[in-house]
Coordinates of C-alpha atoms in Angstrom, one line a residue:
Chain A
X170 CA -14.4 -102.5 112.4
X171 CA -14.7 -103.6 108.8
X172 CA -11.5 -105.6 108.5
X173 CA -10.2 -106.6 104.6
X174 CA -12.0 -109.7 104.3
X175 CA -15.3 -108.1 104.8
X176 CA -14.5 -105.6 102.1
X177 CA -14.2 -108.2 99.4
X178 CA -17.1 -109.9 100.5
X179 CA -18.9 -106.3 99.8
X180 CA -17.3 -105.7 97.1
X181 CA -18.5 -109.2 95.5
X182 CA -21.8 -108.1 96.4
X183 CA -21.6 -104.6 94.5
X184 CA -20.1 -105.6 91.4
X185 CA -21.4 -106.4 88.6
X186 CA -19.1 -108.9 87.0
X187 CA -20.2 -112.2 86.1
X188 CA -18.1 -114.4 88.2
X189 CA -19.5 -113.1 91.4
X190 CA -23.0 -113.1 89.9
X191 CA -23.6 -117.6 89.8
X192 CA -22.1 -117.6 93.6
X193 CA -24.9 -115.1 94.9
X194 CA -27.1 -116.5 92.9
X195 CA -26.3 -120.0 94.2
X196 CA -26.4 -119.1 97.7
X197 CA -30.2 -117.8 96.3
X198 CA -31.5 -120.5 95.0
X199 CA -29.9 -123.1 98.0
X200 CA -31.6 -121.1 100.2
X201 CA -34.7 -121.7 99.1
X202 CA -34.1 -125.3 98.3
X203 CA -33.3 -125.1 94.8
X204 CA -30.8 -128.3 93.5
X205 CA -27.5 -125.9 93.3
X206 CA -26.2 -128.0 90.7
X207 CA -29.1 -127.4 88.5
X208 CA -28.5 -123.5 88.8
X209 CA -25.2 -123.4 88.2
X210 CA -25.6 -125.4 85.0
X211 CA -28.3 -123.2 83.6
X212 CA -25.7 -120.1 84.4
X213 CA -23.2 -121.7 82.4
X214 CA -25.4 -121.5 79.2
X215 CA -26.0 -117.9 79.7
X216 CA -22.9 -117.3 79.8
X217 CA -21.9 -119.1 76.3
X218 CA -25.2 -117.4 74.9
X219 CA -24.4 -114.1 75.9
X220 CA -20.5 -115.1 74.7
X221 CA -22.1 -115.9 70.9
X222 CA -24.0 -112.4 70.7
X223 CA -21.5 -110.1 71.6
X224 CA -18.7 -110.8 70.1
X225 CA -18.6 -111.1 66.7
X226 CA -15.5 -109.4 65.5
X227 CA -15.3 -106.1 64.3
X228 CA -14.6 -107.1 60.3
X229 CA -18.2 -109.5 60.6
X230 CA -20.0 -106.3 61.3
X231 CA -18.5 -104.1 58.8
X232 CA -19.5 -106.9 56.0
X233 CA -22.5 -106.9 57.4
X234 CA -22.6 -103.4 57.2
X235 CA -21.3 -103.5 53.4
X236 CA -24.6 -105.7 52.2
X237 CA -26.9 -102.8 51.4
X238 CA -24.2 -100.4 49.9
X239 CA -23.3 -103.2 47.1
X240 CA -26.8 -104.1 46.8
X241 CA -27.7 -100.8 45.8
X242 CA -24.2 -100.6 43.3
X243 CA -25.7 -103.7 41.7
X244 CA -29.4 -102.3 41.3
X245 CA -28.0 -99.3 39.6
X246 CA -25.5 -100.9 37.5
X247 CA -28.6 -103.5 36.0
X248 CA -31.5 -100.5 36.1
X249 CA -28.8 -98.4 34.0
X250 CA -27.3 -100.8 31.4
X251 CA -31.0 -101.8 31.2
X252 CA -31.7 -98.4 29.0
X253 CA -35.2 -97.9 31.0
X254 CA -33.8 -94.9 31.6
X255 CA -31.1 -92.9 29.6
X256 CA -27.5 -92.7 30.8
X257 CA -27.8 -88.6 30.2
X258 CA -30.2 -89.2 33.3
X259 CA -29.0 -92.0 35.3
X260 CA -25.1 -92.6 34.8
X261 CA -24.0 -95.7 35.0
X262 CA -21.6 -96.8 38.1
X263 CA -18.8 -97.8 35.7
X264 CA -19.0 -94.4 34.2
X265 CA -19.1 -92.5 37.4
X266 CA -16.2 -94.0 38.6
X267 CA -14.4 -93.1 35.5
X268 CA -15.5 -89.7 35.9
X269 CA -13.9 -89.4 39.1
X270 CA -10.6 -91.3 37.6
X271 CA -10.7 -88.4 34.9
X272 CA -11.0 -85.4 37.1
X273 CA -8.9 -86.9 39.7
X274 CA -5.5 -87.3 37.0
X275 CA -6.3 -83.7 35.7
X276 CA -5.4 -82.6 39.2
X277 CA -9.6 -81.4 39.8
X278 CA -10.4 -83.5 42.0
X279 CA -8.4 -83.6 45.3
X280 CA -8.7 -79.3 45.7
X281 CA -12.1 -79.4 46.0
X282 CA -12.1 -82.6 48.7
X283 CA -9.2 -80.6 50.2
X284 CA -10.6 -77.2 50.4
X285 CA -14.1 -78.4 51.5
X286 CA -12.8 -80.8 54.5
X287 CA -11.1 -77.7 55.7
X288 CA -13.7 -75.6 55.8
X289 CA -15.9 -78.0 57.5
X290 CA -13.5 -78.3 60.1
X291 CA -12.3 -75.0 60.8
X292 CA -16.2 -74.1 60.6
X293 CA -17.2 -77.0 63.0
X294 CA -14.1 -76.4 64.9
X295 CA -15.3 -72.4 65.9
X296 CA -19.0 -73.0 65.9
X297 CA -18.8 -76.2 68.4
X298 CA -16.4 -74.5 70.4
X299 CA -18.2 -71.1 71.0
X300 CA -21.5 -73.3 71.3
X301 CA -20.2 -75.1 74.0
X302 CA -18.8 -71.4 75.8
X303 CA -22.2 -69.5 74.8
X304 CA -24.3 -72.6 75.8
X305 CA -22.4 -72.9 79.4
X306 CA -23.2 -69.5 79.9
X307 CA -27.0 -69.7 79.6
X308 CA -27.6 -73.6 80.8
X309 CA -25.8 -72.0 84.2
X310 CA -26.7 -68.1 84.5
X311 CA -30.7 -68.1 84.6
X312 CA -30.2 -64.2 84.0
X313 CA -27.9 -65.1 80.5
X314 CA -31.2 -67.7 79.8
X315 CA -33.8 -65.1 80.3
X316 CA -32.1 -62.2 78.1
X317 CA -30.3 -64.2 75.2
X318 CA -32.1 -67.9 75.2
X319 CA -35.3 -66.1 73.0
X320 CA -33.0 -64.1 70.9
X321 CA -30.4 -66.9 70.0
X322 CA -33.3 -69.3 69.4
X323 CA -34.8 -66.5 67.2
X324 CA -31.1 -66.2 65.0
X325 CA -31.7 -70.0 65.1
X326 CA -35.1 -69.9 63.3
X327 CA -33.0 -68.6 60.3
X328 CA -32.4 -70.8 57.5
X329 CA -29.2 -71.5 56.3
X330 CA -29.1 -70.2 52.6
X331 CA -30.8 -67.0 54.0
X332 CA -27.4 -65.6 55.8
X333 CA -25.1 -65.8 52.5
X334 CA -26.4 -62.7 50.8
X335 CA -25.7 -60.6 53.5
X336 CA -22.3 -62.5 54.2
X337 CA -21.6 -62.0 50.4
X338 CA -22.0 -58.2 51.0
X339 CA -20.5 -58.0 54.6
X340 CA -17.0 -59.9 54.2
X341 CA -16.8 -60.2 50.0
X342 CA -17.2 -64.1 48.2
X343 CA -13.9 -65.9 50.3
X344 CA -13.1 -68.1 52.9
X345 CA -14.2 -66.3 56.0
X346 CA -17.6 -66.0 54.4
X347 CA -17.7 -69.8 53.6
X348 CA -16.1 -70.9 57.0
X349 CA -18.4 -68.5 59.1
X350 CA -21.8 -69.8 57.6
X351 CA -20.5 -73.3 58.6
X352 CA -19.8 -71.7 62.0
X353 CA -22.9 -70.3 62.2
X354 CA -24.3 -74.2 61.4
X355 CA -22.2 -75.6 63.8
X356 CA -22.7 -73.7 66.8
X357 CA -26.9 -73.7 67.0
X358 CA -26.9 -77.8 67.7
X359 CA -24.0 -77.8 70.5
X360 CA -24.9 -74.6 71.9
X361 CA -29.0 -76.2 72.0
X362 CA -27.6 -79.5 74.3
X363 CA -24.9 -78.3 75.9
X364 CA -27.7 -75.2 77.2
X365 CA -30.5 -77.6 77.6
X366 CA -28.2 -80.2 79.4
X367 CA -26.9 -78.4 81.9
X368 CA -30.2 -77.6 83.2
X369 CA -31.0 -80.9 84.1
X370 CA -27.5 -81.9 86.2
X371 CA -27.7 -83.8 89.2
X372 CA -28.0 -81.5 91.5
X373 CA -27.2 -83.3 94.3
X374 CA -23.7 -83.6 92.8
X375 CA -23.1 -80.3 92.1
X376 CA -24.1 -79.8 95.8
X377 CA -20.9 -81.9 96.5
X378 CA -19.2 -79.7 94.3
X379 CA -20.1 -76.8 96.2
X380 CA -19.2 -78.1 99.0
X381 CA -16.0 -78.8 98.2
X382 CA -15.3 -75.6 97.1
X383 CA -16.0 -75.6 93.7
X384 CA -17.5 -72.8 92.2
X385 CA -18.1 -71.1 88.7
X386 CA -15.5 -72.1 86.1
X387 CA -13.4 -75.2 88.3
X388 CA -17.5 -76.1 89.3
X389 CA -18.4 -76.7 85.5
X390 CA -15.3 -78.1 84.8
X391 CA -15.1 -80.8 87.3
X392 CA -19.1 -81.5 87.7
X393 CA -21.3 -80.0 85.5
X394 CA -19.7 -80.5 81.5
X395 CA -18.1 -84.1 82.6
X396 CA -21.7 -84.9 83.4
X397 CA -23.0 -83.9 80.5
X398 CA -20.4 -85.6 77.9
X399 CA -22.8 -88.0 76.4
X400 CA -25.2 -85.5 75.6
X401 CA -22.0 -83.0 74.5
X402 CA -21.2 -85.8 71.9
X403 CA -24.5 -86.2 70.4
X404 CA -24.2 -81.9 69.7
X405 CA -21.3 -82.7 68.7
X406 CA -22.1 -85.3 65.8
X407 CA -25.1 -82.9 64.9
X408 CA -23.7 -79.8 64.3
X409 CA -20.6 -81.8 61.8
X410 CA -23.4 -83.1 59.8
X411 CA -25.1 -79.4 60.0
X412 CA -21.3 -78.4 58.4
X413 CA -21.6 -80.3 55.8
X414 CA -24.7 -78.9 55.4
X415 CA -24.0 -75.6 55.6
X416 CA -21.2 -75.9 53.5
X417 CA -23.1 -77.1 50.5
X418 CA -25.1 -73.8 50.9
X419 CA -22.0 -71.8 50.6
X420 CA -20.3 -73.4 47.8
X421 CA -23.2 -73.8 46.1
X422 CA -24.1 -70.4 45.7
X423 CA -20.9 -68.3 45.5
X424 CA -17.9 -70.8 45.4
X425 CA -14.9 -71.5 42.5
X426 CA -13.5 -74.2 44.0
X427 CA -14.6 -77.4 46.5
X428 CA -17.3 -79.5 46.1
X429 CA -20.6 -77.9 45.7
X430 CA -18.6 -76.0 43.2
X431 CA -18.4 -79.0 41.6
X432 CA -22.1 -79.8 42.0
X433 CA -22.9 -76.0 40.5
X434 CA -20.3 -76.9 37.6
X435 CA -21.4 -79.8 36.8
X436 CA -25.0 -78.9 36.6
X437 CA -24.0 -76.3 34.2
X438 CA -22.1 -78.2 32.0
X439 CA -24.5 -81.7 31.9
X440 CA -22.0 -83.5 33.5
X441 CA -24.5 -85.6 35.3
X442 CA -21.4 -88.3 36.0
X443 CA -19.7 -85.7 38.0
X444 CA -22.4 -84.9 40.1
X445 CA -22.6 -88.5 41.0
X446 CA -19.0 -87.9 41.9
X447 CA -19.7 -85.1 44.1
X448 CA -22.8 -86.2 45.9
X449 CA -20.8 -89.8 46.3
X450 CA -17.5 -88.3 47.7
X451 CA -19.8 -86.0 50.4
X452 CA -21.3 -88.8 51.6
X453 CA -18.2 -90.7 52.1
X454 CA -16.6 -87.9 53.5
X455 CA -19.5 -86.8 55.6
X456 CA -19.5 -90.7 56.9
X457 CA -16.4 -90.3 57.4
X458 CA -16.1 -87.5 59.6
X459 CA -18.8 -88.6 61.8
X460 CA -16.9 -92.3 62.4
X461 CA -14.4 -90.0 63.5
X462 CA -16.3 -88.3 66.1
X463 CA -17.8 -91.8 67.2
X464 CA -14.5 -92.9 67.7
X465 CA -14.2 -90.1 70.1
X466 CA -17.4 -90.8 71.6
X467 CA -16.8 -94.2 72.9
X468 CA -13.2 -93.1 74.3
X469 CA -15.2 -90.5 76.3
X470 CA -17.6 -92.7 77.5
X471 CA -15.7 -95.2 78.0
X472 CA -13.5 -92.8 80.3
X473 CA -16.4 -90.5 81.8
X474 CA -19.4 -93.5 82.5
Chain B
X197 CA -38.6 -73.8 110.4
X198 CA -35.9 -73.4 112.8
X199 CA -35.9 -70.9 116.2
X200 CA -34.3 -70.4 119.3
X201 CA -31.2 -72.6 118.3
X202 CA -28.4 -71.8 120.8
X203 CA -25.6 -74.4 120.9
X204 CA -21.8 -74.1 121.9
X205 CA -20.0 -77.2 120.9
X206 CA -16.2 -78.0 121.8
X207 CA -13.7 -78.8 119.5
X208 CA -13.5 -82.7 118.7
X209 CA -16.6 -83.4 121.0
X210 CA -19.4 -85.7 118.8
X211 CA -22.7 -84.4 118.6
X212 CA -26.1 -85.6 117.4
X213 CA -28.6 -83.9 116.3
X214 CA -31.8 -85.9 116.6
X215 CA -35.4 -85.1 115.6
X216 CA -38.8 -86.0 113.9
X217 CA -38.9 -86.4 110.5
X218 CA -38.9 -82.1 108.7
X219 CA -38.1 -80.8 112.4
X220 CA -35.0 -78.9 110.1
X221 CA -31.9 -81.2 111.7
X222 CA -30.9 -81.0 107.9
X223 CA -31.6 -77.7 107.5
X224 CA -29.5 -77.1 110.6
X225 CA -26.5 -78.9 109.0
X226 CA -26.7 -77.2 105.9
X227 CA -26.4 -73.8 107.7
X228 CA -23.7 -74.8 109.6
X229 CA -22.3 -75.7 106.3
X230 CA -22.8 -72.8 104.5
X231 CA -25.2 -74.6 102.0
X232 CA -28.0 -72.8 102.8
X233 CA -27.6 -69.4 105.3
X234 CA -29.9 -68.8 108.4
X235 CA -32.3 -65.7 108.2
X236 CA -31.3 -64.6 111.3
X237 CA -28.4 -65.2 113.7
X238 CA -24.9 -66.1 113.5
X239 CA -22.2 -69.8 113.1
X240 CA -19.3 -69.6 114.1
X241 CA -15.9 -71.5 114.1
X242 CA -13.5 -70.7 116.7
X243 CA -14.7 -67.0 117.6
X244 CA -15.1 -66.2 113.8
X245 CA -18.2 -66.0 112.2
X246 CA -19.0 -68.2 109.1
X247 CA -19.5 -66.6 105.6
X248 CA -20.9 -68.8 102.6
X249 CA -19.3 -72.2 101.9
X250 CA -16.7 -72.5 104.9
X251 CA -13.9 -74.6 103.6
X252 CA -12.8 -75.4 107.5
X253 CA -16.1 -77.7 107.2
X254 CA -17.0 -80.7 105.3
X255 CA -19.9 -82.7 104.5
X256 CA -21.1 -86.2 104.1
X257 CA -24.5 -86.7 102.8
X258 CA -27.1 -89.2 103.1
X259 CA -26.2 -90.6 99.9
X260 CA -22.3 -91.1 98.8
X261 CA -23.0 -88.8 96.3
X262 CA -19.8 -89.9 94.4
X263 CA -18.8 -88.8 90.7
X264 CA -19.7 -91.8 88.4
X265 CA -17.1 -90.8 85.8
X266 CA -14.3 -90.7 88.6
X267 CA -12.5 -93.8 90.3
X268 CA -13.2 -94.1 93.8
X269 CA -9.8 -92.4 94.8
X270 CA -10.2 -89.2 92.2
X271 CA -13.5 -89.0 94.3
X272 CA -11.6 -88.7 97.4
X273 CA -9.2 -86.4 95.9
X274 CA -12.3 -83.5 95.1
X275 CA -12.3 -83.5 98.9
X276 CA -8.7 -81.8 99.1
X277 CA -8.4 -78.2 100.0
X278 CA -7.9 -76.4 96.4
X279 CA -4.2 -75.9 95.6
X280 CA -2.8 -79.1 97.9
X281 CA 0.5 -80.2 96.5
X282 CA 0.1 -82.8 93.5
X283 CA 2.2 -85.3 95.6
X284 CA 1.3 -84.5 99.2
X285 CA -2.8 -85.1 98.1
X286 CA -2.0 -88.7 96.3
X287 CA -0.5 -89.4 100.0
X288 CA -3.3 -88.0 102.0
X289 CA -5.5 -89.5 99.1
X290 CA -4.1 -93.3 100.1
X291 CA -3.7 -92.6 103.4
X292 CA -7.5 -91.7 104.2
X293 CA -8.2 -95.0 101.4
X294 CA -6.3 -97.5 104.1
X295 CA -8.3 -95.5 106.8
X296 CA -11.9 -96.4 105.4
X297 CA -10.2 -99.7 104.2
X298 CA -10.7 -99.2 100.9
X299 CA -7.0 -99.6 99.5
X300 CA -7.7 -102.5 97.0
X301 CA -10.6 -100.4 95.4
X302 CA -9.2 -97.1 94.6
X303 CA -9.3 -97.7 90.5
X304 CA -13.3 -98.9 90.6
X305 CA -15.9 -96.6 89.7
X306 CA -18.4 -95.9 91.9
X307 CA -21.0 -98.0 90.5
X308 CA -18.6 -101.0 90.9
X309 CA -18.8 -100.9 94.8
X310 CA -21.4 -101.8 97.3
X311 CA -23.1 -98.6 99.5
X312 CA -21.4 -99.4 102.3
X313 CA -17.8 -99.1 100.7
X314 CA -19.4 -96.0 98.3
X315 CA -20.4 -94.3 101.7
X316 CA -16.7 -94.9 103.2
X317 CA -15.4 -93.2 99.9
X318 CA -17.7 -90.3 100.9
X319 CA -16.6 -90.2 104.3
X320 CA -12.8 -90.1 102.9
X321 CA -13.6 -87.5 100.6
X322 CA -15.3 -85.3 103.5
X323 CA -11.8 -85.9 105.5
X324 CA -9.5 -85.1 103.0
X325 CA -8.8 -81.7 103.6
X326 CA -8.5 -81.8 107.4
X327 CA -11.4 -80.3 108.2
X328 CA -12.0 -78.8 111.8
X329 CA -15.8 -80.0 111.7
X330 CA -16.9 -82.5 110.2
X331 CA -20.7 -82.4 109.3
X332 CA -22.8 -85.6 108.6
X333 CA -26.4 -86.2 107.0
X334 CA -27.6 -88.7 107.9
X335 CA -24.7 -90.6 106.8
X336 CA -25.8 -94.0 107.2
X337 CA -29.4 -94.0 107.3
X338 CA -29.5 -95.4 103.6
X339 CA -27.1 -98.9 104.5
X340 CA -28.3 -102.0 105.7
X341 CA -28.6 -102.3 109.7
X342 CA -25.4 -104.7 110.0
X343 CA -23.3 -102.4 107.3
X344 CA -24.6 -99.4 109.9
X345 CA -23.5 -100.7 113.0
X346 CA -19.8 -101.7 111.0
X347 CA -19.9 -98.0 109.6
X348 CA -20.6 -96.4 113.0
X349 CA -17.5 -98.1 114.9
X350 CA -15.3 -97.3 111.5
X351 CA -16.7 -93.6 112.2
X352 CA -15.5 -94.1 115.8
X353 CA -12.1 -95.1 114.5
X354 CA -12.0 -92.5 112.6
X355 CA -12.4 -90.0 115.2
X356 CA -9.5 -91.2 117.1
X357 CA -7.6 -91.0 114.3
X358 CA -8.5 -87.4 113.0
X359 CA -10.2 -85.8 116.0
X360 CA -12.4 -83.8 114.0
X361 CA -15.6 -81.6 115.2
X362 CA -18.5 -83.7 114.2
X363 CA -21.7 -82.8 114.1
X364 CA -24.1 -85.8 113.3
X365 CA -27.8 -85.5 112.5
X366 CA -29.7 -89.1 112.6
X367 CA -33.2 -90.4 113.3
X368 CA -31.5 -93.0 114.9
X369 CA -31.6 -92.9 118.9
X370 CA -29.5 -95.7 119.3
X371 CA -26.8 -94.3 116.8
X372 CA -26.6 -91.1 118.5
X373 CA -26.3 -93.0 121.9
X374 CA -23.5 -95.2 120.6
X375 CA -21.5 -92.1 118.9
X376 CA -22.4 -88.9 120.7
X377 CA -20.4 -86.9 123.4
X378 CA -24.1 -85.2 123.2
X379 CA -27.4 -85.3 121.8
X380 CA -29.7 -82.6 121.1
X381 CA -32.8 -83.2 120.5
X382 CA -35.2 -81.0 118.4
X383 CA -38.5 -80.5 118.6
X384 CA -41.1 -78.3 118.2
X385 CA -42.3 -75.9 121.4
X386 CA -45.4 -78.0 122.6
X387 CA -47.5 -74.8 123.8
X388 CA -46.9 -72.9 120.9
X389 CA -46.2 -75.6 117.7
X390 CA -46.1 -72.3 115.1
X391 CA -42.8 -71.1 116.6
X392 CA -40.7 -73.6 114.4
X393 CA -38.3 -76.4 116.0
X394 CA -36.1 -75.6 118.7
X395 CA -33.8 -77.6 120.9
X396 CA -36.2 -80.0 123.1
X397 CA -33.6 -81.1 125.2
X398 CA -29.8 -81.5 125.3
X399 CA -28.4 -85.3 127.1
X400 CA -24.9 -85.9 127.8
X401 CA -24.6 -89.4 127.3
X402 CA -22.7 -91.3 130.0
X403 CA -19.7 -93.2 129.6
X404 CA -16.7 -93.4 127.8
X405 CA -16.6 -94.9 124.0
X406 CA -16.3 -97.4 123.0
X407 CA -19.8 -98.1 124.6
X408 CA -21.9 -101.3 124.7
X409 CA -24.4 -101.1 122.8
X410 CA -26.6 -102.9 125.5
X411 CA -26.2 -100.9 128.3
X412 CA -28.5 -100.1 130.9
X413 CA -28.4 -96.7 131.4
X414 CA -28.0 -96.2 127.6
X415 CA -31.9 -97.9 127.0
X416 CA -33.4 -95.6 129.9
X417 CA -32.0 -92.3 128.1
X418 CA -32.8 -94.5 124.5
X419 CA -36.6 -94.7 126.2
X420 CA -36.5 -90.7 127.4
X421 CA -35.7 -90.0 123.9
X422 CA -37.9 -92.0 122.2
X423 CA -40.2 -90.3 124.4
X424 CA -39.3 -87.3 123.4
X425 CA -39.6 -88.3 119.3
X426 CA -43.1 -89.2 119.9
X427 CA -42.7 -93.0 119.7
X428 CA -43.2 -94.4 123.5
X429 CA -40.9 -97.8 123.8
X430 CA -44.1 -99.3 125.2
X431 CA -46.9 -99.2 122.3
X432 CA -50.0 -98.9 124.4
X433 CA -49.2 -96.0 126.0
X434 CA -48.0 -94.8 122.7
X435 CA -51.3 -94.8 121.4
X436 CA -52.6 -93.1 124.6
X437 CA -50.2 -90.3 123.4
X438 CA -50.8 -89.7 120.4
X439 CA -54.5 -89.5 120.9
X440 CA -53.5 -86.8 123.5
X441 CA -51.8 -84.8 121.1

């Protein structure tokens, strides 16, 4: 009989937290003669070391974080005000930001942020989701592997600007177009882990699984994709920067509104300050975006490891 | 790997399944479990015969085999038969918890317990739907020998509390003596070694449980078996034994 008192000794034993770790260790080091006071004081300063590293508040790290960005600001501002080279080649950062002031009280400036955000998510949104259905399908059927894994690595293979011609012809210069070449970006990098990944579950636990009666759809559901959820996530981040990507592709090329329209434009017209703009705001925005989805990643970790 | 197999065993009887190392005791479990299926011949449970994954059977494995990214009671709760009442499982959930003593720990993950308490969780899990036989894996061969011999008289409770079919395969002769109604031993035909393990023997063990551990008659059949394993209790006529073989 394992009464109550034995389990908390076990559990003492199992866990990992750091007040039952200086009483096993004790027992340890008295064991083997060891002066238990001496241990316990060295634990103690572990402790306060480990204490010091970790847990700097969140606002440290972001200043931290915020060093190299205003570095850089500065190095422009002094290498363009220096006239080495000519504002119509290098703007300078006080310029830029006017620029964006400017285009943002017209009213030009906001559409394009607004119409490009949604079609990287609606894009990302379809192409993640049918990579994760398409890539269940061949990580878990070995027959859906061997006839579709060579042919969707193949459509892979394709580069991005390649598909808009024929997208132009198939569905005319609009939104489908634009959001369906982001799909198409979207889906290779989740349906590529998610596939790969599910190879490689335990398969001892989807034994268990089995065995419980699991099978098929409630079998991937409650083994096989919660197992993989790191790996999922990591897709996941890829194929939102692919979007971005891809979206610069599609706006660039056939596009009268968003922000590789405003690249296009501004190349056209010498406004070299508004393609600062441009290329500034998608990086924010593409930053952005991916904190977003490493918020969700540490809730999901947090709940699933 | 397996031949000749013919066992009948009787509802809520305990029986052991004992071997060498690869003799197929695993492999015998497994079929009886629907993990694997036999190439020939039939299981069956109460006159009917058993087709794929029989949900009147459940299995504990060598290892917990627990999901990390569940608490220890969600774990237990995979165990239930699919489409148990929300409300009615949470109950059978915390009553089978309080039966493997592990009330207080039904919010840590896996990883936060010891194997002992991790194997109790899997031996919840394997009773939470009921089941009419109850098929283990070596269930405790991985745990230290104390946390064995405390898991083996928790299995015992268990059996009186859910008298369940259980079939138990071990390496341990002094495990099977302890639990079994029965214990089969396996073994391979010694004039013709080709044929694949059969059953070697079949020993009802004396006595009524709970049994002392240090009985007797219990180390004369423990030395028979041992015998029968290939491992002599007395070492120099061991050797003698081998070298015969």
């Amino acid at each position: 009989m394992t009464s109550p008192r034995e389990d908390s000794v076990e559990r003492g034993a199992g866990s990992t937290d750091a007040t039952s770790r200086p009483a096993s260790l004790l027992q340890f080091a008295s064991s083997y003669g060891y002066s238990a006071a001496g241990s316990a004081l060295s634990l103690r300063g572990g402790a306060a070391r480990g204490g010091l590293g970790r847990d700097r508040p969140g606002w440290a790290n972001a200043l931290i974080g915020a060093i190299v960005p205003v570095l850089l600001l500065v190095v422009w501002q002094v290498v363009a005000s220096s006239g080495v080279i000519p504002t119509y080649r290098l703007p300078t950062p006080l310029s830029v930001w006017q620029a964006a002031v400017d285009l943002s009280n017209r009213g030009l400036l906001w559409p394009d942020v607004e119409i490009s955000t949604q079609r990287v998510l609606l894009g990302f949104l379809f192409g993640s989701a049918l990579g994760l259905i398409v890539g269940s399908i061949v990580g878990l059927s070995r027959w859906a592997g061997l006839l579709f894994s060579p042919t969707i690595g193949g459509f892979r293979a394709v580069p991005s600007l390649a598909w808009v011609p024929l997208l132009i012809l198939y569905l005319g210069i609009n939104e489908d177009q634009k959001v369906l070449l982001i799909l198409i970006g979207a889906f290779f990098p989740v349906y590529t882990t998610v596939s790969g990944a599910l190879r490689h579950v335990d398969s001892h636990l989807v034994e268990v699984g089995r065995a419980f009666g699991r099978s098929r759809l409630s079998l991937l559901l409650t083994v096989q994709l919660p197992a993989i959820v790191p790996t999922v996530v990591s897709g996941l981040r890829l194929a939102l920067a692919q979007s971005w990507l891809f979206l610069v592709a599609a706006e660039l090329i056939a596009s009268s509104l968003g922000l590789g329209f405003l690249l296009k434009d501004s190349q056209d017209n010498g406004r070299i300050d508004r393609l600062f703009v441009a290329i500034i705001l998608l990086a924010v925005l593409g930053k952005l975006t991916d904190a977003i989805i490493g918020l969700l990643e540490r809730y999901l970790l947090r709940r699933w490891t | 790997m397996l031949a000749g197999i013919d066992l009948d065993i009787r509802a809520g009887e305990i029986v052991a399944i004992l071997g060498p190392s690869g003799c197929g005791k695993s492999t015998l479990l497994r079929q009886i479990g629907g993990l694997d299926s036999p190439d020939t011949g039939d299981i069956e449970i109460d006159g009917s015969a058993l087709v794929g994954i029989d949900q009147r059977c459940a299995v504990a494995f060598q290892e917990p085999r627990l999901l990390p990214w569940r608490s220890i009671s969600r774990n237990v709760e995979i165990g239930l038969a699919r489409g148990t009442d929300r409300e009615i499982g949470r109950a059978r959930v915390a009553e089978l918890l309080g039966l493997v003593h592990l009330t207080g720990s039904s919010d840590l993950r896996p990883r936060q317990v010891s194997g002992g308490m991790a194997q109790r969780a899997a031996l919840a899990r394997a009773l939470a739907r009921g089941p009419g036989v109850l098929l283990l894996d070596e269930p405790f061969g991985a745990l230290d020998a104390l946390t064995r011999l405390r898991m083996q008289d928790l299995l015992l409770d268990v059996h009186s509390a859910e008298p369940a079919t259980i079939v138990l395969v071990t390496h341990d002769v002094d495990e099977a003596l302890y639990l079994a109604d029965r214990v089969v031993l396996l073994g391979a035909d010694p004039a013709d070694p080709g044929a694949g393990s059969g059953i070697a023997r079949t020993v009802t063990v004396p006595g009524a449980r709970p049994r002392d551990r240090a009985d007797a008659e219990l180390a004369r059949i423990r030395s028979e078996l041992l015998a029968g394993l290939g491992v002599p209790s007395h070492h120099g006529a061991g050797s003698a034994a081998s070298l015969a073989s």
